[in-house]
Short mmCIF file of C-alpha atoms and ligand atoms in Angstrom, two decimals:
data_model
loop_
_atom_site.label_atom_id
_atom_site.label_comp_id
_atom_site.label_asym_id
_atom_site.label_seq_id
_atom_site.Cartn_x
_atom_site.Cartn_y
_atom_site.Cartn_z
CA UNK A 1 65.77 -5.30 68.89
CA UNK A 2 64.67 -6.66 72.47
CA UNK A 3 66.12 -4.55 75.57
CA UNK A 4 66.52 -4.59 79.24
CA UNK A 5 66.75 -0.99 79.80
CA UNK A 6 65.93 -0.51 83.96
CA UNK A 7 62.38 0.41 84.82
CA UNK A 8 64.41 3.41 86.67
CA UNK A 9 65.69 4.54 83.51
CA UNK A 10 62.98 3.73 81.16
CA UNK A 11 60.38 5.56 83.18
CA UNK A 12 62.70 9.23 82.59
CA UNK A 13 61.67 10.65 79.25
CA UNK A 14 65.09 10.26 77.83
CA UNK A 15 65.32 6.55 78.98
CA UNK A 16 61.46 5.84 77.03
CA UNK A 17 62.63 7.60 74.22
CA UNK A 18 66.13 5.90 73.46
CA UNK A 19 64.17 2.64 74.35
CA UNK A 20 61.39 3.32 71.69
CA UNK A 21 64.33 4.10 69.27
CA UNK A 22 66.32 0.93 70.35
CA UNK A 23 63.46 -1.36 69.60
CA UNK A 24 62.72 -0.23 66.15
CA UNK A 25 66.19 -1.05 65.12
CA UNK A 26 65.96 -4.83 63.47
CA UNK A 27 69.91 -4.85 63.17
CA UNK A 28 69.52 -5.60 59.29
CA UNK A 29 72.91 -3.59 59.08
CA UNK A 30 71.97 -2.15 55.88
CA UNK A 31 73.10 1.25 57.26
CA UNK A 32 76.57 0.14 57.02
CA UNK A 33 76.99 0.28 53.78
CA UNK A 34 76.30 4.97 53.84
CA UNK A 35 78.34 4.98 57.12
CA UNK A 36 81.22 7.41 56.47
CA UNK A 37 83.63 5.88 59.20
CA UNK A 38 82.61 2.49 58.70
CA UNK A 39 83.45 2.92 54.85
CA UNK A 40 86.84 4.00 56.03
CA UNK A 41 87.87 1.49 59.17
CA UNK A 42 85.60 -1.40 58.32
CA UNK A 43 85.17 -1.72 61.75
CA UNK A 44 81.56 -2.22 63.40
CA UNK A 45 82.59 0.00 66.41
CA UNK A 46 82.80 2.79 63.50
CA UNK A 47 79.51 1.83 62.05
CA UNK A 48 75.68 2.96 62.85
CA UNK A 49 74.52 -0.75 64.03
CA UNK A 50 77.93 -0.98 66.50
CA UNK A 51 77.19 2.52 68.09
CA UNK A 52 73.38 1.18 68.47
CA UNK A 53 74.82 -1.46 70.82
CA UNK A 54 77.50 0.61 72.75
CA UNK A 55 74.20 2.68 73.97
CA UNK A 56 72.42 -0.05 74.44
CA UNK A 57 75.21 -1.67 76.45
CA UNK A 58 75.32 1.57 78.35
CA UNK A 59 71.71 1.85 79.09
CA UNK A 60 71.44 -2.04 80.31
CA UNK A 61 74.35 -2.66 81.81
CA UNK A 62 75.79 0.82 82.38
CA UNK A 63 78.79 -0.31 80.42
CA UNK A 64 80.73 2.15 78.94
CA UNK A 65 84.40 1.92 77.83
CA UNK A 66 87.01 4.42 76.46
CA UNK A 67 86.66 2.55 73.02
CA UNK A 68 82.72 3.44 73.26
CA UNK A 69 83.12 7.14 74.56
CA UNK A 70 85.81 7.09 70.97
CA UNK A 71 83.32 5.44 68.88
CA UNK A 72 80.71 8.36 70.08
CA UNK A 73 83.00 10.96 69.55
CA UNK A 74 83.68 9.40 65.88
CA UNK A 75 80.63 9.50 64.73
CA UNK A 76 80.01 12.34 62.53
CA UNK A 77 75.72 13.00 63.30
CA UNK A 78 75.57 13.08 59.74
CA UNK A 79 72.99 11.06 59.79
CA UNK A 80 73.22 9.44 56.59
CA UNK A 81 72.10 5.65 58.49
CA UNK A 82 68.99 7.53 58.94
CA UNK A 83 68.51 8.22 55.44
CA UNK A 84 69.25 4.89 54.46
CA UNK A 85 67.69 2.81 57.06
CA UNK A 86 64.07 0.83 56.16
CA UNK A 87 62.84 1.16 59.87
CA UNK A 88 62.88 3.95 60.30
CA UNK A 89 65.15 4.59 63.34
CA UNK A 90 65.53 8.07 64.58
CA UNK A 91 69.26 7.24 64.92
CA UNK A 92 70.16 11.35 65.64
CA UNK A 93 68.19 11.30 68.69
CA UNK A 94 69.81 8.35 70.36
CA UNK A 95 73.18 9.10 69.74
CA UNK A 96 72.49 12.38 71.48
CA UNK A 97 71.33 10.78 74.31
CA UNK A 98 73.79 8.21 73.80
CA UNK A 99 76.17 10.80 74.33
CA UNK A 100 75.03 12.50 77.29
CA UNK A 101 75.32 9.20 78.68
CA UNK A 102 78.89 8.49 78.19
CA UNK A 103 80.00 11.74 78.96
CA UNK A 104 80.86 11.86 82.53
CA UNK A 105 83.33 8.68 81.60
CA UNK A 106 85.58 11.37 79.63
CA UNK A 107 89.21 11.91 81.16
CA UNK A 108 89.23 15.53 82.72
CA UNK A 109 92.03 16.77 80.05
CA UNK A 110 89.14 16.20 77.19
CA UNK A 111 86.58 17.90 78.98
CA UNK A 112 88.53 21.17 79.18
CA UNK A 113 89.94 21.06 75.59
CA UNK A 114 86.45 20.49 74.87
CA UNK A 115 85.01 22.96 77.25
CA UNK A 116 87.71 25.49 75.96
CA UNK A 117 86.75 25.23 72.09
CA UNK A 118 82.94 25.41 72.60
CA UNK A 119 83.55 28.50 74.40
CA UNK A 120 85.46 30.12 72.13
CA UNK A 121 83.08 29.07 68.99
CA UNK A 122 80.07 30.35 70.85
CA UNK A 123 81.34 33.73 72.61
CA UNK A 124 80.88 36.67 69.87
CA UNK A 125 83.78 38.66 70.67
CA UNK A 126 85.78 35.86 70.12
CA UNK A 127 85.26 34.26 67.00
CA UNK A 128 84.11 37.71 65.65
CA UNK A 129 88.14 38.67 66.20
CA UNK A 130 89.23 35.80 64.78
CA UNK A 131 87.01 35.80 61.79
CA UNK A 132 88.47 38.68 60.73
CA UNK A 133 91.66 36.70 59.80
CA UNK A 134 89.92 34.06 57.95
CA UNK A 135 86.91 36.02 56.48
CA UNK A 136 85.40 34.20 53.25
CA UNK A 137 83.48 36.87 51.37
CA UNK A 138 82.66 40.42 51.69
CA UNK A 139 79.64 41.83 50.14
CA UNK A 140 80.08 43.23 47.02
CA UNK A 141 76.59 44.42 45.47
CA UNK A 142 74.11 46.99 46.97
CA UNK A 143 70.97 45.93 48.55
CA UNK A 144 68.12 46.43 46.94
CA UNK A 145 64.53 46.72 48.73
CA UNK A 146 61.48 45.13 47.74
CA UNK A 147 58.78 47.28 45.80
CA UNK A 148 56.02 46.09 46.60
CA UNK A 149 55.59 42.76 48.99
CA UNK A 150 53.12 39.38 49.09
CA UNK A 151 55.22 37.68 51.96
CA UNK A 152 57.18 38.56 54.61
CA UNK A 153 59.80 36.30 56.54
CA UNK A 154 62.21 35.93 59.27
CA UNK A 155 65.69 35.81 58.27
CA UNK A 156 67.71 33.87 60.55
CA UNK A 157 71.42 35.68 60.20
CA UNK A 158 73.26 32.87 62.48
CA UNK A 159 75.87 34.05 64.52
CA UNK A 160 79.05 32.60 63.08
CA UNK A 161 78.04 33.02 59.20
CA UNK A 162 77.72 36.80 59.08
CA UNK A 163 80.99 37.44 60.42
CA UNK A 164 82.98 34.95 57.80
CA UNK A 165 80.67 34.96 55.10
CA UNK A 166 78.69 38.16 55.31
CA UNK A 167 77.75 37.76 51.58
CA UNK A 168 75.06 34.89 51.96
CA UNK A 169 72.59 36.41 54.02
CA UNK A 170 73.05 40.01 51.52
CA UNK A 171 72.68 37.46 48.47
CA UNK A 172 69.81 36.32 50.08
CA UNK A 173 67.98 38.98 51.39
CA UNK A 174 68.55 40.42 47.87
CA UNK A 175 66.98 37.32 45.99
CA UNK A 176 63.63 37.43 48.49
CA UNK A 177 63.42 41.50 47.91
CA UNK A 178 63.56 40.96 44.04
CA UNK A 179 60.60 38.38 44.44
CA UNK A 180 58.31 40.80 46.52
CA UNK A 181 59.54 39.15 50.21
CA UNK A 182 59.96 41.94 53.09
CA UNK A 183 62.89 40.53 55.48
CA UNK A 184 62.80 41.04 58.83
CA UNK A 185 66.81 40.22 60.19
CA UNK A 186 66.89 38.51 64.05
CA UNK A 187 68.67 39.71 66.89
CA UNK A 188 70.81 36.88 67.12
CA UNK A 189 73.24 37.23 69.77
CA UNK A 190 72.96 33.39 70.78
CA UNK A 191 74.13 30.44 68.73
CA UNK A 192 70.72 28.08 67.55
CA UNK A 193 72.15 26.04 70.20
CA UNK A 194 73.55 23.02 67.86
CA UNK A 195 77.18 23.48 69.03
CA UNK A 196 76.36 23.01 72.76
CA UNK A 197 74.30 20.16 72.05
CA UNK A 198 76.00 18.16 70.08
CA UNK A 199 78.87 18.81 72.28
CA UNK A 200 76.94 17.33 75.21
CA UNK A 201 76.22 20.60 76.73
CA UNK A 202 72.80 20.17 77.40
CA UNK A 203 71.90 22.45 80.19
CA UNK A 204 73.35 25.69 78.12
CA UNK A 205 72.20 24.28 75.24
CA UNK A 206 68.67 24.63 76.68
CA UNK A 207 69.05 27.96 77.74
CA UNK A 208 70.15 29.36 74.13
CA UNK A 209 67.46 27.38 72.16
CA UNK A 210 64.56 29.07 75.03
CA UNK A 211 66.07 32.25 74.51
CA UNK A 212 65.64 32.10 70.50
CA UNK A 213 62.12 30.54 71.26
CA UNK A 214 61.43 33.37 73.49
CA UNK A 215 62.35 35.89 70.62
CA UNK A 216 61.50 34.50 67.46
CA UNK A 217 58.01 33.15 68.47
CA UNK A 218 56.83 36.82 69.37
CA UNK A 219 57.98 37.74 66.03
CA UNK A 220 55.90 35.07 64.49
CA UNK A 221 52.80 35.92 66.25
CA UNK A 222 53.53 39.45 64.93
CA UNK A 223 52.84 38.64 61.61
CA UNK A 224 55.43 36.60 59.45
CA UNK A 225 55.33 33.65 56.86
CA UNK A 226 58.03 31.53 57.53
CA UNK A 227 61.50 31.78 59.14
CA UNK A 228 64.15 31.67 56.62
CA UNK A 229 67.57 29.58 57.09
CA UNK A 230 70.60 30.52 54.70
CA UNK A 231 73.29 27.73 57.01
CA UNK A 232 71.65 23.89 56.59
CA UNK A 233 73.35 22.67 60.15
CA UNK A 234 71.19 25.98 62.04
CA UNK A 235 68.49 25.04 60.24
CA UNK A 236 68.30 20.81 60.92
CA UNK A 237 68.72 22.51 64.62
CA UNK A 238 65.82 24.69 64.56
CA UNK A 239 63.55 22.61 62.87
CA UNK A 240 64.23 19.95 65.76
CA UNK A 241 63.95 22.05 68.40
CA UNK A 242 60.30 20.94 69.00
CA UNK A 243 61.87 17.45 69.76
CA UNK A 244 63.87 18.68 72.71
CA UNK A 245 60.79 19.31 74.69
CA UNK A 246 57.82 16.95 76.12
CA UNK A 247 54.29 17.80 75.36
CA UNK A 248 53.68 18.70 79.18
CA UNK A 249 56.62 21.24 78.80
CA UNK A 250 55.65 25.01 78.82
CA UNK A 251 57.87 25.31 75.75
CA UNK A 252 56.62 22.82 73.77
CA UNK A 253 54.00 24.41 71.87
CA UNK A 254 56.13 27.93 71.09
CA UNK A 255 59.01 25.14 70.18
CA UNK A 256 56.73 23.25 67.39
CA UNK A 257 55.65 26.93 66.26
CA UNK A 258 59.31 27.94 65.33
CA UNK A 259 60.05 23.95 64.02
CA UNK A 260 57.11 24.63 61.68
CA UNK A 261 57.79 27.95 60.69
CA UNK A 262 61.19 27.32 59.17
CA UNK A 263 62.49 26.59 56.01
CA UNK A 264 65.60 26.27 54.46
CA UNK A 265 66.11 29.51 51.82
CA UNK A 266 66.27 26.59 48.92
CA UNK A 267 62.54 25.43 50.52
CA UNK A 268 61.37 28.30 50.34
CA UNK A 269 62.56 29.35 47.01
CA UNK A 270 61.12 26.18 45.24
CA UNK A 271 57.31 27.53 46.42
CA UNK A 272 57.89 30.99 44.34
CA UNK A 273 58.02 32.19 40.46
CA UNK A 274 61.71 32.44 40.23
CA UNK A 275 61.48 33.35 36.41
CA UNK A 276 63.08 36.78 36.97
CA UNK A 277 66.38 34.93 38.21
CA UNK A 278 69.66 33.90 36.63
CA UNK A 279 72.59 32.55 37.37
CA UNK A 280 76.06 33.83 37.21
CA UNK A 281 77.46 30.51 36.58
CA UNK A 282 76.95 27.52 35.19
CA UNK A 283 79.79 24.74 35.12
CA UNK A 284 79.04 24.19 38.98
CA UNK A 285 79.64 21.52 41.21
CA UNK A 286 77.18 21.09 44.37
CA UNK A 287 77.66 19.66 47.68
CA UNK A 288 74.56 18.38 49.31
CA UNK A 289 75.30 19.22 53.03
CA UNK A 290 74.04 16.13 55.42
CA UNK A 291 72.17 18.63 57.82
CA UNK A 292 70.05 19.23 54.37
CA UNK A 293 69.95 15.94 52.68
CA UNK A 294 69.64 13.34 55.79
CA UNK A 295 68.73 16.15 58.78
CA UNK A 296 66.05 18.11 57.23
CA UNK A 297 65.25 15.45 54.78
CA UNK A 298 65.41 17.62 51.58
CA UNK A 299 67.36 15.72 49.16
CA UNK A 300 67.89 16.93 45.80
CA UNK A 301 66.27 20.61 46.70
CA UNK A 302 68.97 23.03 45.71
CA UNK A 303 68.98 21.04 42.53
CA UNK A 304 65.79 21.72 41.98
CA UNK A 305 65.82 25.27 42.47
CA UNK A 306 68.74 25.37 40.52
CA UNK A 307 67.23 23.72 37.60
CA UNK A 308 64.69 26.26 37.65
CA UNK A 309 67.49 28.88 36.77
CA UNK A 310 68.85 27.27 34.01
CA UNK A 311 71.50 24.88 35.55
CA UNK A 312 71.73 20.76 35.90
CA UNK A 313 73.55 20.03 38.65
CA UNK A 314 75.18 16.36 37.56
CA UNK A 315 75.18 13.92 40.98
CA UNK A 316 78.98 13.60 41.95
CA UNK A 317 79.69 10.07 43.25
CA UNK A 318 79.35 9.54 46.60
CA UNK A 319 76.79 12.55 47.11
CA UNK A 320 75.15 11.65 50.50
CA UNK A 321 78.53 11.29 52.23
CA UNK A 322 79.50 13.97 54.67
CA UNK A 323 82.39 16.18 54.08
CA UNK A 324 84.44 15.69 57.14
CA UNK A 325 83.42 19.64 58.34
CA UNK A 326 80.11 18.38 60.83
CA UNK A 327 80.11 21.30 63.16
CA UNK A 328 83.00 20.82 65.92
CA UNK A 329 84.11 17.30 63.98
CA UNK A 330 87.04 18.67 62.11
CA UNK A 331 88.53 20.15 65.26
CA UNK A 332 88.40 17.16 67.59
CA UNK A 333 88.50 14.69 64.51
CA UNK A 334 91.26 16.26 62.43
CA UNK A 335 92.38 12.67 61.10
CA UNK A 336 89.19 11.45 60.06
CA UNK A 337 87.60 15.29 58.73
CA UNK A 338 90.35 15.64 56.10
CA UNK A 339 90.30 12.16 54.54
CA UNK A 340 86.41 13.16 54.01
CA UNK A 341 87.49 16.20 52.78
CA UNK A 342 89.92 15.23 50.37
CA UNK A 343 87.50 12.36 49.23
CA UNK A 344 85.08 14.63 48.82
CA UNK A 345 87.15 17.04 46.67
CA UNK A 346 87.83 14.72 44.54
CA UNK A 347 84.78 13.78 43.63
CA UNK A 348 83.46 17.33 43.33
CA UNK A 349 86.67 18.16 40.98
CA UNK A 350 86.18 15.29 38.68
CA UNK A 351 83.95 17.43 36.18
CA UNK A 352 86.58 20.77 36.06
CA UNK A 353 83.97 23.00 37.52
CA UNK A 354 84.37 26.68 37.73
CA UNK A 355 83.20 27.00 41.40
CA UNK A 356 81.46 24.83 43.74
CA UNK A 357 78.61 25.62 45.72
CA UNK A 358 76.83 23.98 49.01
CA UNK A 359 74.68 25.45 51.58
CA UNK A 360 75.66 25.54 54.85
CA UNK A 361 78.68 27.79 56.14
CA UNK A 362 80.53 24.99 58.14
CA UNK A 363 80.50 23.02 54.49
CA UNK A 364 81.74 25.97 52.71
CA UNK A 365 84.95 26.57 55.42
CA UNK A 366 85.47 23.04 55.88
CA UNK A 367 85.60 22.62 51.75
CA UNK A 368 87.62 25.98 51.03
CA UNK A 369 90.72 25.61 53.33
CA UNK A 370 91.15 21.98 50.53
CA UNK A 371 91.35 23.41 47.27
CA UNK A 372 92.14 26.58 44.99
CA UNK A 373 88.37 26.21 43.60
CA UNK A 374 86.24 28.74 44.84
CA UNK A 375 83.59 27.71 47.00
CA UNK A 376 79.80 29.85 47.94
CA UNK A 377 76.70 29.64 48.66
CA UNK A 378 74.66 29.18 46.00
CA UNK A 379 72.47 31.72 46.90
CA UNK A 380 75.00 33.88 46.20
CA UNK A 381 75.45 32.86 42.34
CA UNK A 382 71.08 33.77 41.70
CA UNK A 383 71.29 36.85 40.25
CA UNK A 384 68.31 39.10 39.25
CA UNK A 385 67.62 42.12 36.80
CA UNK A 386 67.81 44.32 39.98
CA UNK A 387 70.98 43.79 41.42
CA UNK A 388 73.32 42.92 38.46
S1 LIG B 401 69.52 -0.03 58.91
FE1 LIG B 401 68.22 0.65 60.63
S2 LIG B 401 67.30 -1.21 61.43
FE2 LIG B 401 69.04 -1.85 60.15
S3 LIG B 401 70.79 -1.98 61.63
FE3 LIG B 401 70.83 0.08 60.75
S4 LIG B 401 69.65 1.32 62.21
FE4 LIG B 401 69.14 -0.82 62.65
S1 LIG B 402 75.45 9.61 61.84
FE1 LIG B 402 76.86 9.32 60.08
S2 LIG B 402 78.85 8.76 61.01
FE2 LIG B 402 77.26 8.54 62.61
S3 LIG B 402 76.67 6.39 62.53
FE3 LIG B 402 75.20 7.49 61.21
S4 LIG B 402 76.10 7.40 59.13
FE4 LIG B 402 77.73 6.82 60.60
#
């Protein structure tokens, strides 16, 4: 795609980077067809290729309308078009700038609701209080320590998960203990950062993701293997946070460290013997979070590790479409977030499963508050010798 992005913009490291991005899109379209609001409006506005040219518009022209600050806001960063597109363009990066862009066009009443939610998902006390109310799971097994250790990891705990959900990250420390892992737990008081960015918060944004540089890369240099991610959208976050920063940046090189370093649990998993675990379950249905399919690029890797425990997972239809949860989405998107949800549902019902699994905490909520089936982690369903 040709552009006319001004030299004053193009010569700022945001402006050369969407510009890069721009040009590799050849407007083939063929992104359209795994574009979860296009599928439902039809409209190009809704679709990958039409949100390619509202930033372009904007960068050019400095056009921006209320119908491209909605199209923005629509789009759920799933970032299925990525997945699906043959040139490769990095499609997640420009709509973040994209949106960063737009953003002082927003009426004043948005920008406080807005302001007022992000603050109350990223403030402890807070959503601690109210998690109470809609808490998921508790933990239900002891923990068991590992005997004798060949690795030892970072666990990242996340700061919403452990209040709703404190079961996946005990389910998980128990699995790595059983396999000879040590697990060292972070002092997370910050979010990873992905709420405020994605939210257009930049500057705090910034601020959290240095501070959890700061911390975690001294506890790599101490001595550990990998950092471990139970929640797929903290992990897509933390793997990109060596993105965020140019190579001249003081940051950068502690940033790529931690990006390296991290793996989703499922990653990690499939790199062990895991013939000492079972599962409690096996008429499961899975749903393959976007942040791990088309963010971290890991299709088909719960599966995987799954089928090394005894259980195919059958594709449902439609399994690289988002579920309507996408971090903030199904609070400022209600409309759109449950017609994912319930199209999802459906398609993860169709086989009668017992429970249905996922991977990423936001999923898991989002999927629940549908249907009577249960839904976990499927850490949570490995079970070992040791902690049955
Ligand atoms: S598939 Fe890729 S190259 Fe084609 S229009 Fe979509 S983003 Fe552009
Ligand atoms: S990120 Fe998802 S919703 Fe947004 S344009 Fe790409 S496919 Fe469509």
């Amino acid at each position: 795609m040709q552009t006319k992005i001004p030299e004053q913009i193009i010569n700022t490291p945001q402006g050369k980077k969407a510009n890069d991005i721009l040009r590799s899109c050849v407007h083939c379209g063929f992104c359209l067809a795994t574009c979860p609001t296009y599928q439902l409006s039809g409209n190009e506005l809704d679709s990958p290729r039409g949100r390619i040219y509202l930033i372009k518009s904007a960068l050019e022209n400095n056009e921006v309308s209320q119908d491209s600050l909605q199209s923005l806001d629509q789009c759920l960063t799933c970032r299925a078009c990525e997945s699906t597109c043959p040139s490769g363009v990095e499609y997640g990066q420009l709509v973040d700038i994209g949106r960063e862009l737009v953003e002082p066009n927003r009426p004043m009443w948005q920008k406080l609701y807005r302001s007022g939610v992000r603050l109350f998902l990223t403030t402890p006390m807070l959503y601690n209080t109210a998690a109470l109310f809609f808490k998921h799971s508790s933990i239900s097994t002891p923990e068991i320590t590992a005997e004798t250790t060949s690795a030892r990891v970072l666990l990242l705990t996340g700061c919403v998960q452990p209040a709703l959900a404190p079961n996946i990250n005990h389910a998980a420390k128990n699995v790595l203990a059983s396999l000879g892992v040590e697990v060292l737990e972070t002092v997370q008081t910050e979010c990873c950062g992905a709420l405020e960015h994605h939210l257009s918060a930049q500057e705090k944004a910034l601020q959290q993701i240095k501070n959890n540089i700061d911390t975690w890369s001294k506890r790599i240099t101490s001595g550990i293997d990998a950092i471990i991610s139970t929640a797929s959208g903290c992990g897509v976050m933390v793997k990109d946070y060596k993105t965020l920063f140019e190579q001249n940046d003081p940051y950068y090189q502690k940033a790529a460290l931690v990006s390296e370093k991290t793996k989703d649990i499922a990653e990690y998993l499939l790199e062990k013997d895991l013939s000492i675990l079972n599962i409690r379950s096996n008429n499961i249905s899975y749903h393959a979070p976007c942040t791990l399919q088309h963010g971290q690029k890991l299709p088909g890797i719960v599966e995987q590790v799954l089928a090394r425990v005894g259980v195919q997972i059958s594709p449902i239809t439609d399994s690289h479409l988002c579920c309507g949860s996408a971090g903030s989405y199904s609070i400022f998107q209600p409309t759109i977030s449950k017609q994912l949800r319930k199209n999802k549902l459906r398609h993860l019902s169709a086989s009668n499963p017992d429970i249905i699994v996922t991977a990423n905490i936001g999923c898991l909520v989002h999927l629940s508050s549908g249907t009577d089936i249960p839904v976990k982690h499927w850490i949570e369903l490995l079970n070992t010798s040791k902690n049955t």
